[in-house]
Structure formats: C-alpha cells, structure tokens
CSV table of C-alpha atoms in Angstrom, one decimal:
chain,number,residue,atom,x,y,z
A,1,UNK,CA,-21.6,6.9,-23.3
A,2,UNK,CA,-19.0,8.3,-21.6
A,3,UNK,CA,-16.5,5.9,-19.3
A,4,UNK,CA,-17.0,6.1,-16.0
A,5,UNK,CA,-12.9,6.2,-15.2
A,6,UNK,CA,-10.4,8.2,-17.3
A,7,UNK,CA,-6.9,8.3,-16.3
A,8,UNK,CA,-4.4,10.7,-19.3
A,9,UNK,CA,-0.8,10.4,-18.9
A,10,UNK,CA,0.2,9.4,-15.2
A,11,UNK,CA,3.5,10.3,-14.2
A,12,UNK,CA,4.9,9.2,-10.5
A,13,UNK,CA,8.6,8.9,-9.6
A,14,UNK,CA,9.4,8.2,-5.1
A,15,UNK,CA,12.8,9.0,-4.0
A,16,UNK,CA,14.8,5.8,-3.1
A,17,UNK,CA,18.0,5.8,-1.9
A,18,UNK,CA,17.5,9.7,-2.3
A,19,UNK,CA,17.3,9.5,-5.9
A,20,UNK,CA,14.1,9.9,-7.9
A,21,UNK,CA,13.0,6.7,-9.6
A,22,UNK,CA,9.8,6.5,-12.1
A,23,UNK,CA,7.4,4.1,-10.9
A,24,UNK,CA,5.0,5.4,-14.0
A,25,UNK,CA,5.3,6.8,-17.0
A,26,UNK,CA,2.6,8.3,-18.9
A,27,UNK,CA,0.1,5.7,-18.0
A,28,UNK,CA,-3.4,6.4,-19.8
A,29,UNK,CA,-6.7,4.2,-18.8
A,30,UNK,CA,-10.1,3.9,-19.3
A,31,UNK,CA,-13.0,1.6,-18.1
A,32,UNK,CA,-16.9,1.6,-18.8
A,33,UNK,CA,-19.5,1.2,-16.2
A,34,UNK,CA,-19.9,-2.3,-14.9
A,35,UNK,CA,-16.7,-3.6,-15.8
A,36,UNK,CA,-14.1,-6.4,-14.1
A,37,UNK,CA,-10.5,-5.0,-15.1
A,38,UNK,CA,-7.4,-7.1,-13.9
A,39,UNK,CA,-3.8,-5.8,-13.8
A,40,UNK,CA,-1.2,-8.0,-13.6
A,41,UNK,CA,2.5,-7.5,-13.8
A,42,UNK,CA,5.9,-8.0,-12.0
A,43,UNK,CA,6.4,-7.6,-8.8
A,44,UNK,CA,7.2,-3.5,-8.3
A,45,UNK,CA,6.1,-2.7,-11.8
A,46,UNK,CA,3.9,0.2,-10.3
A,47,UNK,CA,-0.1,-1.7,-10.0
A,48,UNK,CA,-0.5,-0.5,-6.3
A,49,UNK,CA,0.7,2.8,-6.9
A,50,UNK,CA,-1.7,3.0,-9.8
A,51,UNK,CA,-4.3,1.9,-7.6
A,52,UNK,CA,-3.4,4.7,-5.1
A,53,UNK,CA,-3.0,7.4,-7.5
A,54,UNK,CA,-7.3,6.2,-8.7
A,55,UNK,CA,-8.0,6.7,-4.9
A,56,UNK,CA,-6.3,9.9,-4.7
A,57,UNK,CA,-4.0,8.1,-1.7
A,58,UNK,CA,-1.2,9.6,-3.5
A,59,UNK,CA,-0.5,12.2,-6.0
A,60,UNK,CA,0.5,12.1,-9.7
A,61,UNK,CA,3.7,14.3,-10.5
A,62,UNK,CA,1.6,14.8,-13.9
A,63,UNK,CA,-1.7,13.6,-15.4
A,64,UNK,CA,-5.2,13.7,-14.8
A,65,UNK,CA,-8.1,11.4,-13.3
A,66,UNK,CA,-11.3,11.6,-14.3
A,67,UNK,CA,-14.8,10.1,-13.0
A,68,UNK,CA,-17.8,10.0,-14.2
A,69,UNK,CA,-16.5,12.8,-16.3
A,70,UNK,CA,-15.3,14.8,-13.0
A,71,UNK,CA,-11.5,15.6,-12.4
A,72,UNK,CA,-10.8,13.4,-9.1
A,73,UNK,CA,-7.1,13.8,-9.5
A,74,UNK,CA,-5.7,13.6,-5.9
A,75,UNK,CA,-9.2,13.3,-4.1
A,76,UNK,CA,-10.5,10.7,-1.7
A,77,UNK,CA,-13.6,8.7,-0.9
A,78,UNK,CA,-14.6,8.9,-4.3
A,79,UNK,CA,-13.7,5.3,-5.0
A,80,UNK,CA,-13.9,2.4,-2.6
A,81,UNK,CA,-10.2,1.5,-2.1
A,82,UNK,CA,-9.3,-1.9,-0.6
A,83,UNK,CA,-5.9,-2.9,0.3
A,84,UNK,CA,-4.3,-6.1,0.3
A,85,UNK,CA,-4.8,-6.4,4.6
A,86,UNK,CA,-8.0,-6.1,5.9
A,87,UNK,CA,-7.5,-3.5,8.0
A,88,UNK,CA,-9.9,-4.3,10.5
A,89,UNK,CA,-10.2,-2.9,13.5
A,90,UNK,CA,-9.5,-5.8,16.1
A,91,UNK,CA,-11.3,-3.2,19.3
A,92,UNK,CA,-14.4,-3.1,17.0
A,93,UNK,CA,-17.1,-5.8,16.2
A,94,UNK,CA,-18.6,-6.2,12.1
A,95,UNK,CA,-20.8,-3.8,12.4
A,96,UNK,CA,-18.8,-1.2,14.0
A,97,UNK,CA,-16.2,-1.8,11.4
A,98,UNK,CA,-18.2,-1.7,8.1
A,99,UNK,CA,-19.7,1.4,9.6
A,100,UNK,CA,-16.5,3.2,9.7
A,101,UNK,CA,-17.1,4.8,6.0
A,102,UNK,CA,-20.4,5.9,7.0
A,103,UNK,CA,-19.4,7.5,10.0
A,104,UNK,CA,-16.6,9.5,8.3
A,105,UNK,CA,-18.6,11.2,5.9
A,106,UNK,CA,-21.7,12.1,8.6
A,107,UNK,CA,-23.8,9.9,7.1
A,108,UNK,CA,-27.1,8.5,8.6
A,109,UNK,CA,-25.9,5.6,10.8
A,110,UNK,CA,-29.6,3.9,11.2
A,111,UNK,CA,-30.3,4.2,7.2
A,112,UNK,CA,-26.8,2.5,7.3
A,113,UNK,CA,-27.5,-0.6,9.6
A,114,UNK,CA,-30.6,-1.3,7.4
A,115,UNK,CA,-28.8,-1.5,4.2
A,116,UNK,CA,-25.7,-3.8,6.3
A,117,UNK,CA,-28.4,-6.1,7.3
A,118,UNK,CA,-29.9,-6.2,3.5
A,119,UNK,CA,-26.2,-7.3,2.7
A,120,UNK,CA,-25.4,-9.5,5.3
A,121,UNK,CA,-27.1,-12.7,3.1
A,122,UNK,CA,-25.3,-11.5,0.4
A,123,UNK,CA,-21.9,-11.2,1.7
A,124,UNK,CA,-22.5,-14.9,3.6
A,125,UNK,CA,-21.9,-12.9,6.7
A,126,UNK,CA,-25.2,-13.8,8.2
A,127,UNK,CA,-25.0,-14.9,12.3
A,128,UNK,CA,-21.6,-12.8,12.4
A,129,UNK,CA,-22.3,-9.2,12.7
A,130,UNK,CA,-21.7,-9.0,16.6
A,131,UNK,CA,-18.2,-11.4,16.1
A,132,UNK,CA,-15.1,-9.3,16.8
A,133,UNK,CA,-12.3,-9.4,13.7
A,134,UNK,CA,-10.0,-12.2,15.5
A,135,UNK,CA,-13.4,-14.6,16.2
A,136,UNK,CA,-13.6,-14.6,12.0
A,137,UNK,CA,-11.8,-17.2,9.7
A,138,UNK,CA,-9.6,-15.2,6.8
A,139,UNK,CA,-12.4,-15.6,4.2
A,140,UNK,CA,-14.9,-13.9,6.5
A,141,UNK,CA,-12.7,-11.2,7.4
A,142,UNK,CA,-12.2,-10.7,4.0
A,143,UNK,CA,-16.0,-10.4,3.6
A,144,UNK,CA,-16.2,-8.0,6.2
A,145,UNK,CA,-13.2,-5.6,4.5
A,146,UNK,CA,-15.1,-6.0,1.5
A,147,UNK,CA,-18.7,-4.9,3.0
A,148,UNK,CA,-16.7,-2.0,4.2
A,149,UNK,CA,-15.1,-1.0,1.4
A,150,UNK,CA,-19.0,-1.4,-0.3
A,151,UNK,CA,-20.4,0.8,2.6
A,152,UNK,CA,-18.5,4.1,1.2
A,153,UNK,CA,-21.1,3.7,-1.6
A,154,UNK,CA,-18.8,3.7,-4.5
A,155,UNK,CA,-19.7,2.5,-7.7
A,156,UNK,CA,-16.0,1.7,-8.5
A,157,UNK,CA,-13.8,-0.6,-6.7
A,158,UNK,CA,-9.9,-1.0,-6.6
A,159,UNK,CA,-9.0,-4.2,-4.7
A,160,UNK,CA,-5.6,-4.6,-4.5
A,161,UNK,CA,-4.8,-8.4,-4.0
A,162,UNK,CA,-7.6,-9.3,-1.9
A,163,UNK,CA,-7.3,-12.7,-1.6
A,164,UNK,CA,-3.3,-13.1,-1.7
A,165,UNK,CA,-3.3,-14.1,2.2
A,166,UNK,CA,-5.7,-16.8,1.8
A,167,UNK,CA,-5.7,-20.6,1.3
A,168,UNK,CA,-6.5,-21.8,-2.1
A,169,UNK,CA,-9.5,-23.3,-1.9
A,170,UNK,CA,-10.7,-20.5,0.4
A,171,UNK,CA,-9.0,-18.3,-2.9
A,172,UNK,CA,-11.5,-20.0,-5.2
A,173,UNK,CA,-14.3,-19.8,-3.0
A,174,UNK,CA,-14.1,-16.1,-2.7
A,175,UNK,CA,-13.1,-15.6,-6.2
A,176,UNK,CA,-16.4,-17.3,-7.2
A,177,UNK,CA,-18.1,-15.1,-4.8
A,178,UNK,CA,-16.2,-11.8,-5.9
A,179,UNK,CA,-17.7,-12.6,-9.7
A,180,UNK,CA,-21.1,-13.2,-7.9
A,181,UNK,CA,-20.9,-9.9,-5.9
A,182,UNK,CA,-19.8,-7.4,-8.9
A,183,UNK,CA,-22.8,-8.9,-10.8
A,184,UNK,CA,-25.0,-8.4,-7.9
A,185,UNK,CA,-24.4,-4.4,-7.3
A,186,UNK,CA,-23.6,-3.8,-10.6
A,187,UNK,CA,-19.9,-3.0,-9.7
A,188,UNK,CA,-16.9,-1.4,-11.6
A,189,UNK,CA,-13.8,-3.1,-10.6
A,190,UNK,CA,-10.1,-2.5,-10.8
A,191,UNK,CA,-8.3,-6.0,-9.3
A,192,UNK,CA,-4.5,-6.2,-8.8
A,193,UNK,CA,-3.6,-9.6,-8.9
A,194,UNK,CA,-0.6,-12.2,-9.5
A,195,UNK,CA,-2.7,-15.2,-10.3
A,196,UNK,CA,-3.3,-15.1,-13.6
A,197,UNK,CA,-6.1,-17.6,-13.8
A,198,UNK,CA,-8.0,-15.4,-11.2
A,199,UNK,CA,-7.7,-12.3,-13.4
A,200,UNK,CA,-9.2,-14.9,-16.1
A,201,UNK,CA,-12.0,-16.3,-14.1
A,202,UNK,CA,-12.9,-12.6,-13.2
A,203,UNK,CA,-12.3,-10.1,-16.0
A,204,UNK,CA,-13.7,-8.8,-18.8
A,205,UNK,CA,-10.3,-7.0,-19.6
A,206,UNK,CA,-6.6,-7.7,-18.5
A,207,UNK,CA,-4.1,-5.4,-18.3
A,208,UNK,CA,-0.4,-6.1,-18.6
A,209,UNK,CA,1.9,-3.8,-16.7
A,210,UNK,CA,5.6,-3.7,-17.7
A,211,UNK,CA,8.8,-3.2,-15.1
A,212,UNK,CA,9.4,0.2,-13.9
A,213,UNK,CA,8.6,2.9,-15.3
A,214,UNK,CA,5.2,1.2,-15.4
A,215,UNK,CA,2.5,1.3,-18.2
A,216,UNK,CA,0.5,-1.0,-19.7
A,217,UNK,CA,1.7,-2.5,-22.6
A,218,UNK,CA,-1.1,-4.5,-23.6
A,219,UNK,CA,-4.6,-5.8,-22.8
A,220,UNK,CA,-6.8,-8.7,-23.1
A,221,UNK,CA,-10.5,-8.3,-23.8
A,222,UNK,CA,-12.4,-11.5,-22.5
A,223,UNK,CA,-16.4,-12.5,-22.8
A,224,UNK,CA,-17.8,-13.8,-20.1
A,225,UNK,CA,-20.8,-14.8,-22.1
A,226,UNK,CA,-19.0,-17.3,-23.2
A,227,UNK,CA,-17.0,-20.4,-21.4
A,228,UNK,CA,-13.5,-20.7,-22.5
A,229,UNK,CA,-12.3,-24.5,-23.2
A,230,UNK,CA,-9.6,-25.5,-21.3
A,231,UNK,CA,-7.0,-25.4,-24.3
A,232,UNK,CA,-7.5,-21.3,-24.6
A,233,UNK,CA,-7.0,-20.9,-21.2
A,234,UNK,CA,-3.9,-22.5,-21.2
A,235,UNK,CA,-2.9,-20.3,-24.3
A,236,UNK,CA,-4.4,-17.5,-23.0
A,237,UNK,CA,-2.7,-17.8,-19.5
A,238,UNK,CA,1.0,-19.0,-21.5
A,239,UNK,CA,0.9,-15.5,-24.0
A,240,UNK,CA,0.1,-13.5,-20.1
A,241,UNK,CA,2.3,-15.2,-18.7
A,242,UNK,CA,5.3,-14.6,-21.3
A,243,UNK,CA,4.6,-10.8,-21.1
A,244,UNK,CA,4.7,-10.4,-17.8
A,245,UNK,CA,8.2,-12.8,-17.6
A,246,UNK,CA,9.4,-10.1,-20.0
A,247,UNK,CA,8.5,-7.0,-18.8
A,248,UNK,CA,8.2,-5.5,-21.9
C-alpha cells in the first residue's frame, strides 16, 4: 500500500538580512494512512515551514510532494492546514466560520450544515453554533478552528501547535480529545509541537528536527496498543529531549 504523503528531498532557503539562509535541506518524509506523526525540534529549526511547504502555502526551492500518489508540490486545499491562532473570524458566528472552507470551493452549503450538526456532539460544540468567536473560552475556539480545518474534507491534517496558547489542564483536555477525534474520522495527522509528552500521548511516530538547515535526524516509532509505564516515558521523553538540546 502506497503512503498517502511522500515528500523527496525539500530544499527552502528565505532571505534574511538580504542573505539567503537554508531553513531545509533535503528533507524526505513519508506517512501511511491513519497515522499521528509529531515533529518536534528547536525553536526555528524549520517544522512550520515544513508544514507550509505540505499545504503548498509556500514553495520548495527543490523537491517534490506527493499525495495519495499525486504531485501536490506547491498546491492548496489539498490538506487541511491549521495554524497555531485560530484565525477566527470575530464578525462571524461558528457556523459562518467553519463554513468558510465550503464556501470557497462552491461547495453545497445545506449538505454542509447537516454534516456541522453531525459533528457538533463530536467536537463538544453542542449549544454553541450561533456564539460569536469572543463569547467562546480558548478550548472551544480551538474546537471551532479545528471543525474548520475538518470542513475542507481533508483526510490529512497539519496542526501546527494547536494547543500552545492554552492553559494546561485545558492542554490535556484537548489533547485527550485530539487522540479521540483522529480515531473518530479516521485522520492522518502531522502535529508540530514543543511538548514532548503531548507528541508521546498522541503519536504513533516522532520526528526529530535538527537546527537549521532542518531535516530530521531521527524518529521514534510508538504503539499505542500498548500503555507505556511511567519509567519508559521518562526515558523515552530524556533520549527526545537530549536530541533536540543538541540539534544534531
């Protein structure tokens, strides 16, 4: 079976200071359907540009991205792509705003509101659909960025730090919930995130990104079949931990 992302030797340098600077260098990548894949790394090691060359936000200066087998280099709306704000619209209620998608392809707006309100329980959004962005705690607005992102019908998520605004224990609430969700709808998802135990909780694969030029210098297969003790995720956390420190 073939993977349903394939990214072959990403290259992206940005002009700072009016010099180039690599950001990545020859980053390759590959996921299978239905999988949770966390990148972690140092801060400006390259994970959100990654993220924006998958969601074709941005362009590789060389390299290739694949989906589903299809060359997506440079494309958008392919994959649902949600930033680390959530972008909501403050003039527009829930509904308006996790209807956006749909009404930028054309698509049909009443099929649309039937499948939001089959969500709704789901996304523990119930009794707030008419509520305008600012009437929402974080977590719910958070809820509402992610039904959005869902609504562009992607099978493939990239979530970049999602929950990095939010309280802890509202963090671990909607980390819980995020695991509950990608089971759910039978998601893919790409997560950048610096809490380590949050790519643990979540991921069947962590990726370690070193400093600029980014690239992934190794990864971390995890089964979720099975509960870790306590004393492997320490270990576990200490050996990610140590690489990223290093930014090999």
């Amino acid at each position: 079976m073939q993977p349903i992302l394939r990214a072959e030797h990403l290259y992206k340098s940005f002009l700072l200071s009016g010099k180039p600077q690599l950001i990545l260098e020859d980053v390759n990548f590959t996921m299978e359907e239905e999988d949770f894949v966390s990148v972690v790394g140092s801060s400006g090691c390259g994970k959100t540009t990654f993220l924006e060359l998958l969601a074709g936000i941005t362009k590789p200066d060389r390299g290739e991205i694949y989906y589903q087998g299809e060359r997506i280099t440079g494309k958008t709306g392919l994959l649902g792509y949600m930033p680390q704000d959530d972008l909501l619209f403050p003039w527009l209620n829930v509904l308006e705003n996790v209807l956006i998608p749909v009404r930028v392809r054309n698509g049909d707006i009443k099929a649309a509101k039937v499948r939001v309100q089959q969500l709704l329980p789901v996304f523990g959004l119930e009794g707030h659909i008419k509520h305008m962005p600012y009437q929402l705690s974080g977590g719910l607005r958070q809820r509402a960025a992610f039904l959005r992102t869902c609504m562009m019908e992607a099978k493939l998520l990239l979530l970049d730090e999602p929950f990095a605004s939010l309280d802890a224990i509202t963090r671990i609430q909607l980390q819980k919930w995020l695991g509950y969700i990608a089971r759910e709808l039978k998601l893919s998802i790409i997560l950048v995130t610096h809490d380590i135990e949050e790519a643990i909780n979540l991921s069947d694969t962590i990726m370690v990104m070193r400093k600029p030029p980014g690239n992934f210098v190794c990864s971390f297969k995890l089964d979720r079949s099975t509960k870790m003790n306590e004393m492997e995720v320490l270990q576990l956390k200490k050996d990610i931990l140590e690489l990223v420190a290093n930014g090999v």
